[in-house]
Coordinates of C-alpha atoms and ligand atoms in Angstrom, one line a residue:
M726 CA 122.0 172.9 160.0
P727 CA 125.0 173.9 157.9
Y728 CA 123.8 177.3 156.7
L729 CA 122.8 178.3 160.2
T730 CA 126.4 177.6 161.3
H731 CA 128.9 180.4 161.0
P732 CA 131.2 179.4 158.0
E733 CA 134.3 179.8 160.2
A734 CA 132.8 177.3 162.7
L735 CA 131.7 174.5 160.4
D736 CA 134.3 172.2 161.9
H737 CA 131.8 171.6 164.8
L738 CA 129.6 169.8 162.3
L739 CA 132.5 167.6 161.2
S740 CA 134.1 166.6 164.4
G741 CA 136.3 163.6 164.0
E742 CA 136.8 164.2 160.3
P743 CA 140.0 165.4 158.7
S744 CA 140.3 169.2 158.6
Y745 CA 140.2 169.4 154.8
R746 CA 136.6 168.2 154.9
V747 CA 135.7 171.6 156.3
D748 CA 137.0 173.3 153.2
Q749 CA 135.2 170.8 151.0
L750 CA 131.9 171.4 152.8
R751 CA 132.4 175.2 152.7
Q752 CA 132.9 174.9 148.9
W753 CA 129.6 173.0 148.5
L754 CA 127.6 175.3 150.7
Y755 CA 128.9 178.6 149.3
R756 CA 130.8 178.3 146.0
T757 CA 129.0 175.5 144.2
P758 CA 125.8 174.9 146.1
V759 CA 123.8 171.8 145.5
L760 CA 120.1 171.0 146.2
S761 CA 120.8 167.8 148.1
A762 CA 123.6 166.7 150.4
S763 CA 123.8 163.5 148.4
D764 CA 125.2 165.7 145.5
M765 CA 128.3 166.6 147.6
T766 CA 130.3 164.0 145.8
N767 CA 133.7 164.3 147.5
L768 CA 132.3 163.9 151.0
P769 CA 132.0 160.4 152.5
I770 CA 128.5 159.0 152.5
H771 CA 128.2 159.0 156.3
V772 CA 129.1 162.7 156.3
R773 CA 126.5 163.5 153.7
E774 CA 123.9 161.5 155.5
S775 CA 124.6 163.3 158.8
F776 CA 122.9 166.4 157.5
S777 CA 121.0 165.2 154.5
D778 CA 117.6 165.9 156.2
H779 CA 118.6 169.4 157.3
L780 CA 120.9 170.8 154.7
W781 CA 118.4 173.7 154.2
P782 CA 117.2 175.8 157.1
F783 CA 113.7 175.7 155.6
A784 CA 111.2 173.5 153.8
I785 CA 109.4 174.5 150.6
E786 CA 105.8 175.2 151.4
D787 CA 104.8 176.4 148.0
E788 CA 106.5 176.9 144.6
Q789 CA 105.0 178.7 141.7
V790 CA 106.3 179.1 138.1
G791 CA 105.2 182.0 135.9
D792 CA 106.2 184.0 132.8
A793 CA 106.7 180.8 130.7
G794 CA 109.2 179.4 133.2
K795 CA 111.2 182.6 133.6
T796 CA 109.9 183.5 137.1
R797 CA 109.9 181.1 140.0
K798 CA 108.7 181.9 143.4
W799 CA 109.3 179.9 146.5
L800 CA 107.5 180.1 149.9
F801 CA 109.9 178.6 152.4
T802 CA 109.0 177.7 155.9
A803 CA 111.6 177.8 158.6
A804 CA 111.7 175.3 161.4
D805 CA 109.7 177.6 163.8
G806 CA 107.1 178.1 161.1
A807 CA 108.3 181.6 159.9
A808 CA 107.5 182.2 156.2
I809 CA 110.2 183.3 153.8
E810 CA 109.5 184.4 150.2
T811 CA 112.1 184.3 147.5
V812 CA 111.6 185.1 143.8
L813 CA 114.0 184.1 140.9
M814 CA 113.6 186.1 137.7
G815 CA 115.4 184.9 134.6
Y816 CA 116.4 187.0 131.5
P817 CA 118.6 186.2 128.5
K818 CA 121.7 187.5 130.2
R819 CA 120.7 187.9 133.8
A820 CA 119.3 185.9 136.6
T821 CA 118.0 188.1 139.5
L822 CA 117.1 186.8 142.9
C823 CA 114.8 188.8 145.2
I824 CA 115.3 187.7 148.7
S825 CA 113.7 188.4 152.1
S826 CA 115.4 189.7 155.2
Q827 CA 112.6 189.4 157.7
A828 CA 109.6 187.1 158.1
G829 CA 106.8 189.7 157.8
C830 CA 107.5 193.4 158.4
A831 CA 106.7 195.9 161.0
L832 CA 106.6 199.0 158.8
A833 CA 103.1 198.7 157.5
C834 CA 103.4 200.4 154.1
T835 CA 99.8 200.6 153.0
F836 CA 100.2 199.0 149.5
C837 CA 102.4 196.1 150.6
A838 CA 101.1 192.6 151.2
T839 CA 103.9 191.8 153.7
G840 CA 103.2 195.0 155.7
Q841 CA 99.6 194.0 156.0
F842 CA 100.5 190.8 157.9
G843 CA 102.8 192.4 160.5
F844 CA 106.1 191.3 161.8
E845 CA 107.1 187.7 162.7
R846 CA 110.8 187.9 163.2
H847 CA 114.2 188.8 161.8
L848 CA 115.8 186.2 159.5
E849 CA 119.2 184.9 160.6
P850 CA 122.2 185.4 158.3
G851 CA 122.1 181.7 157.3
E852 CA 118.4 181.9 156.4
I853 CA 119.2 184.9 154.1
V854 CA 122.2 183.3 152.5
A855 CA 120.5 180.0 152.1
Q856 CA 117.9 181.6 149.8
V857 CA 120.8 182.7 147.6
A858 CA 122.5 179.3 147.8
Y859 CA 119.2 177.5 147.0
A860 CA 118.6 179.6 143.9
Q861 CA 122.2 179.1 142.8
A862 CA 121.8 175.3 143.2
F863 CA 118.5 175.5 141.3
L864 CA 120.1 177.4 138.4
R865 CA 123.1 175.1 138.2
Q866 CA 121.3 171.7 138.6
I867 CA 117.8 172.4 137.1
G868 CA 118.0 175.7 135.3
M869 CA 115.7 178.0 133.5
P870 CA 115.5 177.9 129.7
G871 CA 117.6 180.6 128.0
V872 CA 118.8 182.0 131.4
P873 CA 122.4 182.0 132.8
D874 CA 123.2 179.0 135.0
H875 CA 124.2 181.3 137.9
L876 CA 122.8 184.4 139.7
T877 CA 124.0 187.7 138.3
N878 CA 122.1 190.0 140.7
I879 CA 120.7 189.8 144.2
V880 CA 118.2 192.3 145.4
F881 CA 116.9 192.7 149.0
M882 CA 113.4 193.5 147.8
G883 CA 111.4 190.6 149.3
M884 CA 109.8 190.5 152.6
G885 CA 111.0 192.8 155.3
E886 CA 113.1 196.0 155.7
P887 CA 116.7 194.9 155.4
L888 CA 118.1 198.0 157.4
A889 CA 115.8 197.1 160.3
N890 CA 117.7 193.9 160.5
L891 CA 121.1 195.4 159.7
K892 CA 123.4 193.3 161.9
R893 CA 122.2 190.0 160.4
V894 CA 121.9 191.5 156.9
T895 CA 125.5 192.8 157.1
E896 CA 126.7 189.3 158.1
A897 CA 124.7 187.8 155.2
L898 CA 126.3 190.3 152.8
R899 CA 129.7 189.4 154.1
R900 CA 129.1 185.7 153.4
M901 CA 127.9 186.5 149.9
I902 CA 131.0 188.6 149.2
E903 CA 133.7 186.7 151.0
E904 CA 132.4 183.1 150.9
M905 CA 130.3 183.1 147.7
K906 CA 132.7 185.5 146.0
M907 CA 129.9 187.7 144.7
S908 CA 130.7 191.2 143.5
P909 CA 129.3 193.8 145.8
R910 CA 128.2 195.6 142.6
S911 CA 125.8 192.8 141.9
L912 CA 124.1 193.2 145.3
T913 CA 121.3 195.7 145.9
V914 CA 119.9 196.6 149.3
S915 CA 116.5 198.3 149.2
T916 CA 115.1 200.4 152.0
V917 CA 112.1 202.5 152.6
G918 CA 114.4 204.9 154.4
I919 CA 115.9 203.8 157.7
V920 CA 118.3 206.8 157.8
P921 CA 120.8 205.5 160.4
G922 CA 120.9 202.2 158.6
I923 CA 121.8 203.8 155.3
R924 CA 124.8 205.5 157.0
Q925 CA 125.9 202.3 158.7
L926 CA 125.7 200.4 155.5
A927 CA 127.7 203.1 153.8
N928 CA 130.4 202.7 156.5
A929 CA 130.5 198.9 156.0
G930 CA 132.9 199.6 153.1
W931 CA 131.4 197.6 150.3
P932 CA 130.3 199.3 147.0
I933 CA 126.8 197.7 147.2
N934 CA 123.9 199.3 145.3
L935 CA 121.3 201.2 147.4
A936 CA 117.7 201.4 146.3
I937 CA 115.4 203.8 148.1
S938 CA 111.8 202.9 147.9
L939 CA 110.4 206.5 147.8
H940 CA 106.9 206.2 146.2
A941 CA 106.0 209.8 147.1
A942 CA 107.8 213.0 146.8
D943 CA 106.3 215.1 149.6
D944 CA 106.1 214.2 153.3
E945 CA 102.4 214.3 153.6
L946 CA 101.7 211.8 150.9
R947 CA 104.7 209.7 151.8
T948 CA 103.8 209.4 155.4
S949 CA 100.3 208.2 154.4
L950 CA 101.8 205.4 152.3
V951 CA 105.1 204.7 154.1
P952 CA 104.5 205.5 157.8
I953 CA 108.2 205.3 158.8
N954 CA 108.5 208.6 156.8
K955 CA 107.2 210.4 159.9
R956 CA 110.4 209.4 161.7
Y957 CA 112.7 209.8 158.8
P958 CA 111.3 212.5 156.5
I959 CA 112.4 213.1 152.9
A960 CA 115.0 215.8 153.7
D961 CA 116.8 213.4 156.1
L962 CA 116.6 210.7 153.5
E963 CA 118.1 212.9 150.9
E964 CA 121.0 213.7 153.2
A965 CA 121.6 210.0 153.9
A966 CA 121.4 209.1 150.2
T967 CA 124.0 211.7 149.4
F968 CA 126.2 210.4 152.2
Y969 CA 125.8 206.9 150.8
R970 CA 126.8 207.9 147.3
E971 CA 129.8 210.0 148.5
T972 CA 131.0 207.2 150.8
T973 CA 130.6 204.2 148.5
G974 CA 131.0 205.8 145.1
R975 CA 127.8 204.0 144.1
R976 CA 124.9 205.8 142.5
V977 CA 121.6 205.5 144.4
S978 CA 118.4 204.5 142.7
V979 CA 114.9 205.5 143.6
E980 CA 112.1 203.0 143.3
W981 CA 108.7 204.3 142.6
T982 CA 105.6 202.0 142.7
M983 CA 103.0 203.5 140.4
M984 CA 99.6 203.7 142.1
D985 CA 96.6 204.9 140.1
G986 CA 95.4 208.4 141.2
V987 CA 97.9 208.4 144.1
N988 CA 101.4 209.2 143.0
D989 CA 101.2 209.2 139.2
N990 CA 100.4 212.9 138.7
L991 CA 102.5 215.8 137.3
D992 CA 102.9 217.5 140.7
Q993 CA 104.6 214.3 142.0
A994 CA 106.7 214.0 138.9
D995 CA 107.9 217.5 139.4
K996 CA 108.8 217.0 143.0
L997 CA 110.4 213.6 142.3
A998 CA 112.6 215.2 139.6
G999 CA 113.9 217.7 142.1
I1000 CA 114.8 214.9 144.6
A1001 CA 116.4 212.8 141.8
H1002 CA 118.6 215.8 140.7
R1003 CA 119.6 216.6 144.3
I1004 CA 120.7 213.1 145.1
L1005 CA 121.9 212.2 141.6
A1006 CA 119.6 209.2 141.5
H1007 CA 118.3 207.0 138.7
V1008 CA 114.5 206.5 139.0
N1009 CA 112.9 203.1 138.4
L1010 CA 109.1 203.1 137.9
I1011 CA 107.1 199.9 138.4
A1012 CA 103.4 199.3 138.3
L1013 CA 101.9 198.3 141.6
N1014 CA 101.2 194.6 142.0
P1015 CA 97.9 194.9 143.7
T1016 CA 97.3 193.0 147.0
P1017 CA 93.9 191.7 148.2
L1018 CA 93.9 193.8 151.4
S1019 CA 95.0 197.1 149.8
E1020 CA 92.8 199.7 148.1
E1021 CA 95.5 201.0 145.8
R1022 CA 95.5 199.9 142.1
A1023 CA 98.2 200.0 139.5
S1024 CA 98.5 203.1 137.3
T1025 CA 97.5 202.6 133.7
K1026 CA 100.1 201.9 131.1
L1027 CA 99.4 205.4 129.6
H1028 CA 99.8 207.1 132.9
I1029 CA 103.1 205.3 133.6
E1030 CA 104.4 206.4 130.1
Q1031 CA 103.3 210.0 130.7
F1032 CA 104.9 210.0 134.1
A1033 CA 108.1 208.7 132.7
A1034 CA 108.0 211.2 129.9
A1035 CA 107.5 214.1 132.4
L1036 CA 110.6 212.9 134.3
K1037 CA 112.7 212.6 131.1
Q1038 CA 111.6 216.2 130.2
R1039 CA 113.0 217.3 133.5
G1040 CA 116.3 215.6 132.8
V1041 CA 115.9 212.6 135.0
N1042 CA 117.3 209.2 134.1
V1043 CA 114.3 206.9 134.3
T1044 CA 113.5 203.2 133.5
V1045 CA 110.1 201.6 133.4
R1046 CA 110.6 198.2 134.9
D1047 CA 108.5 195.2 133.8
T1048 CA 106.3 193.5 136.4
R1049 CA 107.2 189.9 136.8
G1050 CA 105.0 187.1 138.1
K1051 CA 101.6 188.8 137.7
D1052 CA 100.2 185.3 137.1
I1053 CA 101.8 183.9 140.3
D1054 CA 101.3 186.5 143.1
A1055 CA 105.0 187.5 142.9
A1056 CA 104.8 190.8 144.8
C1057 CA 106.4 190.4 148.2
G1058 CA 104.0 188.9 150.8
Q1059 CA 101.5 187.8 148.2
L1060 CA 102.3 184.1 148.1
R1061 CA 102.0 184.0 151.9
A1062 CA 98.8 185.9 151.7
R1063 CA 97.4 183.5 149.2
S1064 CA 98.4 180.5 151.3
G1065 CA 95.9 181.9 153.9
R1066 CA 98.7 182.3 156.5
T1067 CA 97.9 184.9 159.1
K1068 CA 100.3 183.4 161.6
P1069 CA 103.1 180.8 161.6
P1070 CA 101.9 177.2 161.3
P1071 CA 102.7 174.8 164.1
T1072 CA 106.2 173.3 163.9
V1073 CA 105.1 169.8 164.8
G1074 CA 105.7 167.3 162.0
L1075 CA 107.4 169.9 159.8
T1076 CA 109.7 168.4 157.2
I1077 CA 113.0 170.2 157.1
G1078 CA 114.7 170.3 153.7
P1079 CA 113.2 171.0 150.2
R1080 CA 110.2 169.0 149.2
R1081 CA 111.0 168.4 145.5
Ligands
SF4_1809 S1 107.2 197.8 151.5 FE1 109.0 196.9 152.5 S2 109.2 198.1 154.4 FE2 107.1 198.5 153.6 S3 105.8 197.0 154.7 FE3 106.5 196.1 152.7 S4 108.3 194.9 153.2 FE4 107.9 196.4 154.9

């Protein structure tokens, strides 16, 4: 499978072929990805056919289109049955891809569909990069109406905690930056607060954006929503966020999922303002996309506006983000939940490659 092969070792796939074929294949995989090997027009037919059935390291198990064609969500299935969710969101001048770094997640945040299913396994660098390549190919070859024909932003906000899979995520980031030629500034890694991982990512040397999924501004509430907070409390997280900003020169953002009656009160706004000031962070508010197994519900529009106003009054830069894909279960883990998956399906008879 080409994407599961290290880019520097692609010649193993092309033994007996002239060496320039490796560069041609690398170009198709990373710079101008295509949905089918048959579209790799400068490669001989026998080469294209040699991997036409396994260009992608996953099959499409489900595909949903929402928001009048501006949101597309894929549930991919890897060869061992692991589920991978990817969401493409189109805007007039942007195309943002939300990718997964793990199949499932071990961190069990109470409001998250992925967390409610537990952990399957880490995704390999090639499985992470292939989500990006697939969406690039989709935008170039099929496209979304009124949306750029290429990705402008990649966010690690799908299934899994990227910093719990840091070695593979770092290699995936390297391929995006060095092979796909993406600007590090267009990449955002989101974390619920794996403090050592934040420091290691800072030391990787790329000016990548860091988003901290905070959701609560005191340790008692945060630990009840995000259990890893017990290990890495807010004070440690603030120190790591400051280290990240000072090391990379990138401003950190704070993500805050608005939950009705849970974290949308003035006391939380007050404490959140203090944190945002101390770590010089921009705050993004987003209404919870409710999941079937969770008791939490989204804050009302009025409460979100009041919460945003309270933050602004306290001098915080705040944005209320729109929720995409309400009509298609677009929150991470929801498509998998809807498919009825509680564990990986058997691999026998699995079709590798996109079912289009
Ligand atoms: S919110 Fe993120 S870290 Fe928490 S359970 Fe869900 S995927 Fe894991």
